[in-house]
Amino acid sequence: MDINKPRYTPMSRRRRIYEGKAKILYEGPEPGTLIQHFKDDATAFNSKKHDVIEGKGVLNNRISEYIFQRLNDIGVPTHFMRRLNMREQLIREVEIIPLEVVVRNVAAGSLATRLGIEEGTQLPRSIIEFNYKNDQLGHPMVSEEHITAFGWATPQEIDDIMALAIRVNDFLSGLFLGVGIRLVDFKMECGRLWENDLMRIVVADEISPDSCRLWDIKSNDKLDKDRFRRDMGGLVEAYTDVARRLGILSENERPQGAGPVLVKS
Ligand code: TMP
Ligand code: ASP
């Protein structure tokens, strides 16, 4: 064991419920709760590209905690309960709706490619898209017709999801604008939260620079996972910048668990 590593001991005896590309879900301490663990793995293009970027999980845990807590504070329901440690948070167990809800304000990524619109073009209005969460199929884009026909969500649930997506977009756009960042687009996931016989849709998963496009207002520098997708380097530095601007990390704090610092001579 590397004694220089932070003293983080994973609880090996707890039950692993699910392992995804960047996160693991463990059984929580009480019924109806789960522990969401952020890994350092980065993947892109449906896992064709993979790397481990030391410190990414710690930063995403903190940034996602901050965003979900702020959403809870303004009455946007989320699965988030509290952060447990540098890599883990306690969440409510929800039934994940198998959709990636993408909200776009500025053309970029797959929209720019698909419709031949230059990256950076302001969209006439915010656009919501749905992708079917299925790794084997590469998360294909689907319409409301597909969603209701195949029973992934009801028309009422789609309405609720879209209303949530717009609230999250408005809130996040303002939050990031306040710290000099343009929210180009983001992806969110929703889940059904059961409370006795009542069910409501809540925001689930994570919201972090892994799942958003964040551009510096002045320079248009990318502060998100496109740095990895496009081999630009500097991912941890960019995520740290986002965390600092949001006031999550103080000026000199390094994300713990970020590994050794490369001292330039
Ligand atoms: P896209 O332009 O590749 O469709 O991505 C739109 C937004 O969704 C962007 O902010 C990145 C995010 N995203 C994910 O979080 N996970 C994914 O699997 C994909 C494809 C995109
Ligand atoms: N689709 C995700 C992304 O590019 C990750 C992956 O496909 O492996 O953000």
PDB file of C-alpha atoms and ligand atoms in Angstrom:
ATOM      1  CA  MET A   1       0.000   0.000   0.000  1.00  0.00           C
ATOM      2  CA  ASP A   2       1.221   3.464  -0.845  1.00  0.00           C
ATOM      3  CA  ILE A   3       1.621   5.235   2.493  1.00  0.00           C
ATOM      4  CA  ASN A   4       1.557   8.599   0.739  1.00  0.00           C
ATOM      5  CA  LYS A   5      -2.015   8.023  -0.347  1.00  0.00           C
ATOM      6  CA  PRO A   6      -4.641   9.725   1.802  1.00  0.00           C
ATOM      7  CA  ARG A   7      -5.915   7.439   4.539  1.00  0.00           C
ATOM      8  CA  TYR A   8      -9.088   6.497   2.794  1.00  0.00           C
ATOM      9  CA  THR A   9     -10.279   2.999   3.554  1.00  0.00           C
ATOM     10  CA  PRO A  10     -13.143   1.839   1.414  1.00  0.00           C
ATOM     11  CA  MET A  11     -15.670  -0.100   3.429  1.00  0.00           C
ATOM     12  CA  SER A  12     -15.207  -3.400   1.685  1.00  0.00           C
ATOM     13  CA  ARG A  13     -18.013  -5.184   3.431  1.00  0.00           C
ATOM     14  CA  ARG A  14     -20.813  -2.954   2.292  1.00  0.00           C
ATOM     15  CA  ARG A  15     -22.934  -4.108  -0.595  1.00  0.00           C
ATOM     16  CA  ARG A  16     -22.203  -2.701  -4.030  1.00  0.00           C
ATOM     17  CA  ILE A  17     -25.487  -1.974  -5.755  1.00  0.00           C
ATOM     18  CA  TYR A  18     -24.240  -0.672  -9.079  1.00  0.00           C
ATOM     19  CA  GLU A  19     -20.993   0.336 -10.722  1.00  0.00           C
ATOM     20  CA  GLY A  20     -21.022   2.853 -13.537  1.00  0.00           C
ATOM     21  CA  LYS A  21     -18.252   4.478 -15.546  1.00  0.00           C
ATOM     22  CA  ALA A  22     -17.436   7.228 -13.063  1.00  0.00           C
ATOM     23  CA  LYS A  23     -19.379   6.260  -9.932  1.00  0.00           C
ATOM     24  CA  ILE A  24     -20.236   3.352  -7.652  1.00  0.00           C
ATOM     25  CA  LEU A  25     -23.426   3.045  -5.625  1.00  0.00           C
ATOM     26  CA  TYR A  26     -23.292   1.211  -2.311  1.00  0.00           C
ATOM     27  CA  GLU A  27     -26.046   0.248   0.057  1.00  0.00           C
ATOM     28  CA  GLY A  28     -26.714   3.112   2.465  1.00  0.00           C
ATOM     29  CA  PRO A  29     -26.854   3.060   6.267  1.00  0.00           C
ATOM     30  CA  GLU A  30     -30.647   3.134   6.312  1.00  0.00           C
ATOM     31  CA  PRO A  31     -33.351   1.711   4.062  1.00  0.00           C
ATOM     32  CA  GLY A  32     -34.085   4.053   1.204  1.00  0.00           C
ATOM     33  CA  THR A  33     -30.565   5.507   1.177  1.00  0.00           C
ATOM     34  CA  LEU A  34     -27.491   4.797  -0.937  1.00  0.00           C
ATOM     35  CA  ILE A  35     -23.877   5.947  -0.896  1.00  0.00           C
ATOM     36  CA  GLN A  36     -22.679   7.494  -4.146  1.00  0.00           C
ATOM     37  CA  HIS A  37     -18.909   7.129  -4.616  1.00  0.00           C
ATOM     38  CA  PHE A  38     -17.061   9.254  -7.191  1.00  0.00           C
ATOM     39  CA  LYS A  39     -14.218   7.475  -8.993  1.00  0.00           C
ATOM     40  CA  ASP A  40     -11.326   9.094 -10.848  1.00  0.00           C
ATOM     41  CA  ASP A  41     -12.200   7.289 -14.079  1.00  0.00           C
ATOM     42  CA  ALA A  42     -12.949   9.377 -17.131  1.00  0.00           C
ATOM     43  CA  THR A  43     -14.565   7.893 -20.209  1.00  0.00           C
ATOM     44  CA  ALA A  44     -15.756   9.360 -23.459  1.00  0.00           C
ATOM     45  CA  PHE A  45     -17.340   8.203 -26.695  1.00  0.00           C
ATOM     46  CA  ASN A  46     -19.140   5.365 -24.947  1.00  0.00           C
ATOM     47  CA  SER A  47     -16.021   4.156 -23.140  1.00  0.00           C
ATOM     48  CA  LYS A  48     -13.886   3.942 -26.288  1.00  0.00           C
ATOM     49  CA  LYS A  49     -11.619   6.392 -24.523  1.00  0.00           C
ATOM     50  CA  HIS A  50     -10.746   5.770 -20.877  1.00  0.00           C
ATOM     51  CA  ASP A  51      -8.286   7.190 -18.400  1.00  0.00           C
ATOM     52  CA  VAL A  52      -7.885   7.649 -14.683  1.00  0.00           C
ATOM     53  CA  ILE A  53      -7.429  11.277 -13.702  1.00  0.00           C
ATOM     54  CA  GLU A  54      -6.318  11.552 -10.106  1.00  0.00           C
ATOM     55  CA  GLY A  55      -8.389  14.054  -8.168  1.00  0.00           C
ATOM     56  CA  LYS A  56     -11.357  14.202 -10.553  1.00  0.00           C
ATOM     57  CA  GLY A  57     -13.665  12.185  -8.285  1.00  0.00           C
ATOM     58  CA  VAL A  58     -12.911  14.378  -5.281  1.00  0.00           C
ATOM     59  CA  LEU A  59     -13.654  17.537  -7.254  1.00  0.00           C
ATOM     60  CA  ASN A  60     -16.871  16.187  -8.778  1.00  0.00           C
ATOM     61  CA  ASN A  61     -18.083  15.051  -5.348  1.00  0.00           C
ATOM     62  CA  ARG A  62     -17.588  18.577  -3.994  1.00  0.00           C
ATOM     63  CA  ILE A  63     -18.974  20.425  -7.010  1.00  0.00           C
ATOM     64  CA  SER A  64     -21.996  18.164  -7.330  1.00  0.00           C
ATOM     65  CA  GLU A  65     -22.641  18.446  -3.577  1.00  0.00           C
ATOM     66  CA  TYR A  66     -22.586  22.227  -3.849  1.00  0.00           C
ATOM     67  CA  ILE A  67     -24.958  22.323  -6.830  1.00  0.00           C
ATOM     68  CA  PHE A  68     -27.433  19.780  -5.425  1.00  0.00           C
ATOM     69  CA  GLN A  69     -27.442  21.504  -2.032  1.00  0.00           C
ATOM     70  CA  ARG A  70     -28.181  24.831  -3.696  1.00  0.00           C
ATOM     71  CA  LEU A  71     -30.969  23.206  -5.729  1.00  0.00           C
ATOM     72  CA  ASN A  72     -32.451  21.677  -2.549  1.00  0.00           C
ATOM     73  CA  ASP A  73     -32.249  25.141  -0.934  1.00  0.00           C
ATOM     74  CA  ILE A  74     -34.387  26.727  -3.650  1.00  0.00           C
ATOM     75  CA  GLY A  75     -36.925  23.903  -3.565  1.00  0.00           C
ATOM     76  CA  VAL A  76     -35.807  21.910  -6.596  1.00  0.00           C
ATOM     77  CA  PRO A  77     -36.069  18.354  -5.303  1.00  0.00           C
ATOM     78  CA  THR A  78     -32.947  16.187  -5.638  1.00  0.00           C
ATOM     79  CA  HIS A  79     -31.738  12.839  -4.343  1.00  0.00           C
ATOM     80  CA  PHE A  80     -28.891  14.519  -2.422  1.00  0.00           C
ATOM     81  CA  MET A  81     -28.836  14.287   1.392  1.00  0.00           C
ATOM     82  CA  ARG A  82     -25.281  15.110   2.513  1.00  0.00           C
ATOM     83  CA  ARG A  83     -21.626  14.605   1.746  1.00  0.00           C
ATOM     84  CA  LEU A  84     -19.966  11.862   3.779  1.00  0.00           C
ATOM     85  CA  ASN A  85     -16.301  12.219   2.876  1.00  0.00           C
ATOM     86  CA  MET A  86     -14.002  13.325   0.066  1.00  0.00           C
ATOM     87  CA  ARG A  87     -15.415  10.875  -2.451  1.00  0.00           C
ATOM     88  CA  GLU A  88     -18.835   9.927  -1.147  1.00  0.00           C
ATOM     89  CA  GLN A  89     -22.252  11.337  -0.540  1.00  0.00           C
ATOM     90  CA  LEU A  90     -25.422  10.014   1.021  1.00  0.00           C
ATOM     91  CA  ILE A  91     -28.355  10.027  -1.365  1.00  0.00           C
ATOM     92  CA  ARG A  92     -31.942   8.875  -1.400  1.00  0.00           C
ATOM     93  CA  GLU A  93     -32.572   5.726  -3.331  1.00  0.00           C
ATOM     94  CA  VAL A  94     -34.653   6.517  -6.401  1.00  0.00           C
ATOM     95  CA  GLU A  95     -35.851   4.611  -9.416  1.00  0.00           C
ATOM     96  CA  ILE A  96     -33.734   6.080 -12.182  1.00  0.00           C
ATOM     97  CA  ILE A  97     -35.659   7.040 -15.302  1.00  0.00           C
ATOM     98  CA  PRO A  98     -33.527   5.678 -18.178  1.00  0.00           C
ATOM     99  CA  LEU A  99     -33.105   9.043 -19.875  1.00  0.00           C
ATOM    100  CA  GLU A 100     -30.310  11.571 -20.120  1.00  0.00           C
ATOM    101  CA  VAL A 101     -31.962  14.975 -20.153  1.00  0.00           C
ATOM    102  CA  VAL A 102     -29.724  17.397 -22.044  1.00  0.00           C
ATOM    103  CA  VAL A 103     -30.395  21.144 -21.869  1.00  0.00           C
ATOM    104  CA  ARG A 104     -28.576  23.369 -24.352  1.00  0.00           C
ATOM    105  CA  ASN A 105     -28.168  27.139 -24.404  1.00  0.00           C
ATOM    106  CA  VAL A 106     -25.318  27.408 -26.898  1.00  0.00           C
ATOM    107  CA  ALA A 107     -24.541  25.087 -29.826  1.00  0.00           C
ATOM    108  CA  ALA A 108     -21.735  22.629 -29.044  1.00  0.00           C
ATOM    109  CA  GLY A 109     -20.870  18.948 -29.148  1.00  0.00           C
ATOM    110  CA  SER A 110     -23.293  16.566 -30.810  1.00  0.00           C
ATOM    111  CA  LEU A 111     -25.837  19.299 -31.622  1.00  0.00           C
ATOM    112  CA  ALA A 112     -23.236  21.335 -33.481  1.00  0.00           C
ATOM    113  CA  THR A 113     -22.154  18.239 -35.433  1.00  0.00           C
ATOM    114  CA  ARG A 114     -25.645  16.875 -36.074  1.00  0.00           C
ATOM    115  CA  LEU A 115     -27.151  20.122 -37.361  1.00  0.00           C
ATOM    116  CA  GLY A 116     -24.044  21.774 -38.778  1.00  0.00           C
ATOM    117  CA  ILE A 117     -24.221  24.773 -36.444  1.00  0.00           C
ATOM    118  CA  GLU A 118     -20.970  26.418 -35.494  1.00  0.00           C
ATOM    119  CA  GLU A 119     -19.907  25.733 -31.886  1.00  0.00           C
ATOM    120  CA  GLY A 120     -20.516  28.781 -29.745  1.00  0.00           C
ATOM    121  CA  THR A 121     -23.638  29.954 -31.574  1.00  0.00           C
ATOM    122  CA  GLN A 122     -26.260  31.159 -29.107  1.00  0.00           C
ATOM    123  CA  LEU A 123     -29.439  29.102 -29.590  1.00  0.00           C
ATOM    124  CA  PRO A 124     -32.727  30.952 -30.209  1.00  0.00           C
ATOM    125  CA  ARG A 125     -33.964  29.459 -26.944  1.00  0.00           C
ATOM    126  CA  SER A 126     -32.936  26.704 -24.548  1.00  0.00           C
ATOM    127  CA  ILE A 127     -33.454  23.305 -26.115  1.00  0.00           C
ATOM    128  CA  ILE A 128     -34.172  20.090 -24.216  1.00  0.00           C
ATOM    129  CA  GLU A 129     -33.168  16.738 -25.691  1.00  0.00           C
ATOM    130  CA  PHE A 130     -33.553  13.184 -24.419  1.00  0.00           C
ATOM    131  CA  ASN A 131     -31.108  10.318 -24.846  1.00  0.00           C
ATOM    132  CA  TYR A 132     -32.029   6.749 -23.974  1.00  0.00           C
ATOM    133  CA  LYS A 133     -29.653   5.547 -21.256  1.00  0.00           C
ATOM    134  CA  ASN A 134     -28.288   2.391 -22.791  1.00  0.00           C
ATOM    135  CA  ASP A 135     -24.532   1.895 -23.088  1.00  0.00           C
ATOM    136  CA  GLN A 136     -24.811  -0.908 -25.649  1.00  0.00           C
ATOM    137  CA  LEU A 137     -26.718   1.363 -27.996  1.00  0.00           C
ATOM    138  CA  GLY A 138     -24.486   4.379 -27.296  1.00  0.00           C
ATOM    139  CA  HIS A 139     -27.243   6.460 -25.678  1.00  0.00           C
ATOM    140  CA  PRO A 140     -29.303   7.257 -28.804  1.00  0.00           C
ATOM    141  CA  MET A 141     -31.363  10.428 -28.933  1.00  0.00           C
ATOM    142  CA  VAL A 142     -35.085   9.718 -28.570  1.00  0.00           C
ATOM    143  CA  SER A 143     -38.283  11.731 -28.781  1.00  0.00           C
ATOM    144  CA  GLU A 144     -41.231  11.962 -26.398  1.00  0.00           C
ATOM    145  CA  GLU A 145     -43.010   9.515 -28.686  1.00  0.00           C
ATOM    146  CA  HIS A 146     -40.367   6.846 -28.034  1.00  0.00           C
ATOM    147  CA  ILE A 147     -40.345   7.579 -24.311  1.00  0.00           C
ATOM    148  CA  THR A 148     -44.080   7.176 -23.872  1.00  0.00           C
ATOM    149  CA  ALA A 149     -44.498   4.328 -26.397  1.00  0.00           C
ATOM    150  CA  PHE A 150     -41.836   2.218 -24.696  1.00  0.00           C
ATOM    151  CA  GLY A 151     -43.017   3.190 -21.211  1.00  0.00           C
ATOM    152  CA  TRP A 152     -39.786   4.800 -19.976  1.00  0.00           C
ATOM    153  CA  ALA A 153     -41.811   7.714 -18.613  1.00  0.00           C
ATOM    154  CA  THR A 154     -45.436   8.853 -18.770  1.00  0.00           C
ATOM    155  CA  PRO A 155     -46.517  12.095 -20.482  1.00  0.00           C
ATOM    156  CA  GLN A 156     -47.062  13.642 -17.016  1.00  0.00           C
ATOM    157  CA  GLU A 157     -43.571  12.586 -15.956  1.00  0.00           C
ATOM    158  CA  ILE A 158     -42.076  14.085 -19.120  1.00  0.00           C
ATOM    159  CA  ASP A 159     -43.835  17.372 -18.271  1.00  0.00           C
ATOM    160  CA  ASP A 160     -42.395  17.230 -14.730  1.00  0.00           C
ATOM    161  CA  ILE A 161     -38.910  16.395 -16.043  1.00  0.00           C
ATOM    162  CA  MET A 162     -38.997  19.293 -18.521  1.00  0.00           C
ATOM    163  CA  ALA A 163     -40.184  21.719 -15.849  1.00  0.00           C
ATOM    164  CA  LEU A 164     -37.352  20.572 -13.565  1.00  0.00           C
ATOM    165  CA  ALA A 165     -34.819  20.800 -16.398  1.00  0.00           C
ATOM    166  CA  ILE A 166     -35.815  24.412 -17.118  1.00  0.00           C
ATOM    167  CA  ARG A 167     -35.585  25.381 -13.443  1.00  0.00           C
ATOM    168  CA  VAL A 168     -32.184  23.718 -13.108  1.00  0.00           C
ATOM    169  CA  ASN A 169     -30.981  25.417 -16.296  1.00  0.00           C
ATOM    170  CA  ASP A 170     -32.154  28.869 -15.161  1.00  0.00           C
ATOM    171  CA  PHE A 171     -30.611  28.442 -11.747  1.00  0.00           C
ATOM    172  CA  LEU A 172     -27.303  27.023 -12.974  1.00  0.00           C
ATOM    173  CA  SER A 173     -26.979  29.587 -15.774  1.00  0.00           C
ATOM    174  CA  GLY A 174     -27.239  32.375 -13.196  1.00  0.00           C
ATOM    175  CA  LEU A 175     -24.983  30.646 -10.699  1.00  0.00           C
ATOM    176  CA  PHE A 176     -22.220  30.150 -13.252  1.00  0.00           C
ATOM    177  CA  LEU A 177     -22.698  33.556 -14.890  1.00  0.00           C
ATOM    178  CA  GLY A 178     -22.042  35.086 -11.473  1.00  0.00           C
ATOM    179  CA  VAL A 179     -18.582  33.493 -11.447  1.00  0.00           C
ATOM    180  CA  GLY A 180     -17.702  34.318 -15.054  1.00  0.00           C
ATOM    181  CA  ILE A 181     -18.714  31.005 -16.611  1.00  0.00           C
ATOM    182  CA  ARG A 182     -21.127  30.365 -19.478  1.00  0.00           C
ATOM    183  CA  LEU A 183     -23.324  27.276 -19.074  1.00  0.00           C
ATOM    184  CA  VAL A 184     -23.265  26.010 -22.657  1.00  0.00           C
ATOM    185  CA  ASP A 185     -25.160  22.786 -21.968  1.00  0.00           C
ATOM    186  CA  PHE A 186     -25.554  20.083 -19.350  1.00  0.00           C
ATOM    187  CA  LYS A 187     -26.974  16.650 -18.802  1.00  0.00           C
ATOM    188  CA  MET A 188     -29.126  15.648 -15.873  1.00  0.00           C
ATOM    189  CA  GLU A 189     -30.892  12.497 -14.803  1.00  0.00           C
ATOM    190  CA  CYS A 190     -34.131  12.117 -12.918  1.00  0.00           C
ATOM    191  CA  GLY A 191     -35.502   9.494 -10.588  1.00  0.00           C
ATOM    192  CA  ARG A 192     -38.790   8.538  -9.010  1.00  0.00           C
ATOM    193  CA  LEU A 193     -38.727   9.078  -5.273  1.00  0.00           C
ATOM    194  CA  TRP A 194     -41.368   7.121  -3.382  1.00  0.00           C
ATOM    195  CA  GLU A 195     -42.624   8.547  -0.105  1.00  0.00           C
ATOM    196  CA  ASN A 196     -45.331   6.210   1.185  1.00  0.00           C
ATOM    197  CA  ASP A 197     -47.780   6.043  -1.693  1.00  0.00           C
ATOM    198  CA  LEU A 198     -46.723   9.346  -3.205  1.00  0.00           C
ATOM    199  CA  MET A 199     -44.189   9.543  -5.990  1.00  0.00           C
ATOM    200  CA  ARG A 200     -42.320  12.600  -7.175  1.00  0.00           C
ATOM    201  CA  ILE A 201     -39.651  13.184  -9.753  1.00  0.00           C
ATOM    202  CA  VAL A 202     -36.330  14.423  -8.383  1.00  0.00           C
ATOM    203  CA  VAL A 203     -32.972  15.347  -9.902  1.00  0.00           C
ATOM    204  CA  ALA A 204     -30.540  12.449  -9.428  1.00  0.00           C
ATOM    205  CA  ASP A 205     -27.033  11.299 -10.408  1.00  0.00           C
ATOM    206  CA  GLU A 206     -24.542  14.196 -10.493  1.00  0.00           C
ATOM    207  CA  ILE A 207     -24.123  17.667 -11.947  1.00  0.00           C
ATOM    208  CA  SER A 208     -20.440  18.423 -12.370  1.00  0.00           C
ATOM    209  CA  PRO A 209     -17.951  19.498 -15.039  1.00  0.00           C
ATOM    210  CA  ASP A 210     -18.183  15.877 -16.255  1.00  0.00           C
ATOM    211  CA  SER A 211     -21.793  16.449 -17.242  1.00  0.00           C
ATOM    212  CA  CYS A 212     -21.783  20.135 -18.222  1.00  0.00           C
ATOM    213  CA  ARG A 213     -20.088  22.314 -20.813  1.00  0.00           C
ATOM    214  CA  LEU A 214     -18.657  25.318 -18.999  1.00  0.00           C
ATOM    215  CA  TRP A 215     -16.812  28.062 -20.880  1.00  0.00           C
ATOM    216  CA  ASP A 216     -15.018  30.998 -19.371  1.00  0.00           C
ATOM    217  CA  ILE A 217     -17.060  34.085 -20.290  1.00  0.00           C
ATOM    218  CA  LYS A 218     -14.110  36.124 -21.504  1.00  0.00           C
ATOM    219  CA  SER A 219     -11.657  33.637 -22.990  1.00  0.00           C
ATOM    220  CA  ASN A 220     -14.104  30.828 -23.919  1.00  0.00           C
ATOM    221  CA  ASP A 221     -11.636  28.435 -22.247  1.00  0.00           C
ATOM    222  CA  LYS A 222     -13.228  25.066 -21.655  1.00  0.00           C
ATOM    223  CA  LEU A 223     -13.590  24.182 -17.974  1.00  0.00           C
ATOM    224  CA  ASP A 224     -15.233  20.779 -18.431  1.00  0.00           C
ATOM    225  CA  LYS A 225     -14.812  17.212 -19.665  1.00  0.00           C
ATOM    226  CA  ASP A 226     -14.284  18.347 -23.259  1.00  0.00           C
ATOM    227  CA  ARG A 227     -10.669  18.858 -22.108  1.00  0.00           C
ATOM    228  CA  PHE A 228     -10.475  15.080 -21.815  1.00  0.00           C
ATOM    229  CA  ARG A 229     -12.650  14.239 -24.826  1.00  0.00           C
ATOM    230  CA  ARG A 230     -10.524  16.528 -27.023  1.00  0.00           C
ATOM    231  CA  ASP A 231      -7.118  15.666 -25.497  1.00  0.00           C
ATOM    232  CA  MET A 232      -6.551  19.218 -24.294  1.00  0.00           C
ATOM    233  CA  GLY A 233      -5.074  18.290 -20.883  1.00  0.00           C
ATOM    234  CA  GLY A 234      -5.460  20.395 -17.750  1.00  0.00           C
ATOM    235  CA  LEU A 235      -8.678  18.766 -16.601  1.00  0.00           C
ATOM    236  CA  VAL A 236      -7.990  18.793 -12.863  1.00  0.00           C
ATOM    237  CA  GLU A 237      -6.798  22.400 -13.079  1.00  0.00           C
ATOM    238  CA  ALA A 238     -10.008  23.391 -14.901  1.00  0.00           C
ATOM    239  CA  TYR A 239     -12.306  21.576 -12.421  1.00  0.00           C
ATOM    240  CA  THR A 240     -10.323  23.110  -9.536  1.00  0.00           C
ATOM    241  CA  ASP A 241     -10.875  26.533 -11.109  1.00  0.00           C
ATOM    242  CA  VAL A 242     -14.637  25.884 -11.241  1.00  0.00           C
ATOM    243  CA  ALA A 243     -14.630  24.772  -7.580  1.00  0.00           C
ATOM    244  CA  ARG A 244     -12.613  27.842  -6.518  1.00  0.00           C
ATOM    245  CA  ARG A 245     -14.867  30.245  -8.390  1.00  0.00           C
ATOM    246  CA  LEU A 246     -17.918  28.686  -6.728  1.00  0.00           C
ATOM    247  CA  GLY A 247     -16.182  29.255  -3.388  1.00  0.00           C
ATOM    248  CA  ILE A 248     -15.947  25.547  -2.632  1.00  0.00           C
ATOM    249  CA  LEU A 249     -12.147  25.424  -2.422  1.00  0.00           C
ATOM    250  CA  SER A 250     -10.189  28.211  -0.840  1.00  0.00           C
ATOM    251  CA  GLU A 251      -7.383  29.869  -2.766  1.00  0.00           C
ATOM    252  CA  ASN A 252      -4.592  27.569  -1.583  1.00  0.00           C
ATOM    253  CA  GLU A 253      -6.525  24.402  -0.944  1.00  0.00           C
ATOM    254  CA  ARG A 254      -5.795  21.472  -3.174  1.00  0.00           C
ATOM    255  CA  PRO A 255      -8.469  18.851  -3.557  1.00  0.00           C
ATOM    256  CA  GLN A 256      -7.462  16.178  -1.037  1.00  0.00           C
ATOM    257  CA  GLY A 257      -6.756  12.888  -2.690  1.00  0.00           C
ATOM    258  CA  ALA A 258      -5.555  14.726  -5.741  1.00  0.00           C
ATOM    259  CA  GLY A 259      -2.215  12.951  -5.518  1.00  0.00           C
ATOM    260  CA  PRO A 260       1.296  14.372  -5.566  1.00  0.00           C
ATOM    261  CA  VAL A 261       1.902  17.819  -6.951  1.00  0.00           C
ATOM    262  CA  LEU A 262       4.274  18.036  -9.859  1.00  0.00           C
ATOM    263  CA  VAL A 263       6.860  20.574  -8.773  1.00  0.00           C
ATOM    264  CA  LYS A 264       8.150  22.415 -11.796  1.00  0.00           C
ATOM    265  CA  SER A 265      11.799  23.404 -11.569  1.00  0.00           C
TER     266      SER A 265
HETATM  267  P1  TMP B   1     -23.349  16.089 -26.398  1.00  0.00           P
HETATM  268  O1  TMP B   1     -23.125  17.381 -27.079  1.00  0.00           O
HETATM  269  O2  TMP B   1     -22.191  15.125 -26.545  1.00  0.00           O
HETATM  270  O3  TMP B   1     -24.647  15.444 -26.775  1.00  0.00           O
HETATM  271  O4  TMP B   1     -23.431  16.385 -24.839  1.00  0.00           O
HETATM  272  C1  TMP B   1     -24.371  17.276 -24.300  1.00  0.00           C
HETATM  273  C2  TMP B   1     -24.110  17.480 -22.822  1.00  0.00           C
HETATM  274  O5  TMP B   1     -24.328  16.297 -22.100  1.00  0.00           O
HETATM  275  C3  TMP B   1     -22.685  17.879 -22.484  1.00  0.00           C
HETATM  276  O6  TMP B   1     -22.722  18.838 -21.461  1.00  0.00           O
HETATM  277  C4  TMP B   1     -22.019  16.633 -21.999  1.00  0.00           C
HETATM  278  C5  TMP B   1     -23.157  15.872 -21.399  1.00  0.00           C
HETATM  279  N1  TMP B   1     -23.037  14.431 -21.585  1.00  0.00           N
HETATM  280  C6  TMP B   1     -22.948  13.600 -20.481  1.00  0.00           C
HETATM  281  O7  TMP B   1     -22.936  14.059 -19.349  1.00  0.00           O
HETATM  282  N2  TMP B   1     -22.893  12.264 -20.691  1.00  0.00           N
HETATM  283  C7  TMP B   1     -22.917  11.695 -21.916  1.00  0.00           C
HETATM  284  O8  TMP B   1     -22.891  10.471 -22.033  1.00  0.00           O
HETATM  285  C8  TMP B   1     -22.982  12.573 -23.055  1.00  0.00           C
HETATM  286  C9  TMP B   1     -22.985  12.017 -24.440  1.00  0.00           C
HETATM  287  C10 TMP B   1     -23.054  13.927 -22.824  1.00  0.00           C
HETATM  288  N1  ASP B   2     -20.652   9.479 -22.968  1.00  0.00           N
HETATM  289  C1  ASP B   2     -19.904   9.984 -21.867  1.00  0.00           C
HETATM  290  C2  ASP B   2     -19.276  11.293 -22.305  1.00  0.00           C
HETATM  291  O1  ASP B   2     -18.680  11.427 -23.367  1.00  0.00           O
HETATM  292  C3  ASP B   2     -18.919   9.017 -21.374  1.00  0.00           C
HETATM  293  C4  ASP B   2     -18.793   7.811 -22.229  1.00  0.00           C
HETATM  294  O2  ASP B   2     -19.439   7.775 -23.247  1.00  0.00           O
HETATM  295  O3  ASP B   2     -18.032   6.904 -21.915  1.00  0.00           O
HETATM  296  O4  ASP B   2     -19.412  12.227 -21.578  1.00  0.00           O
END
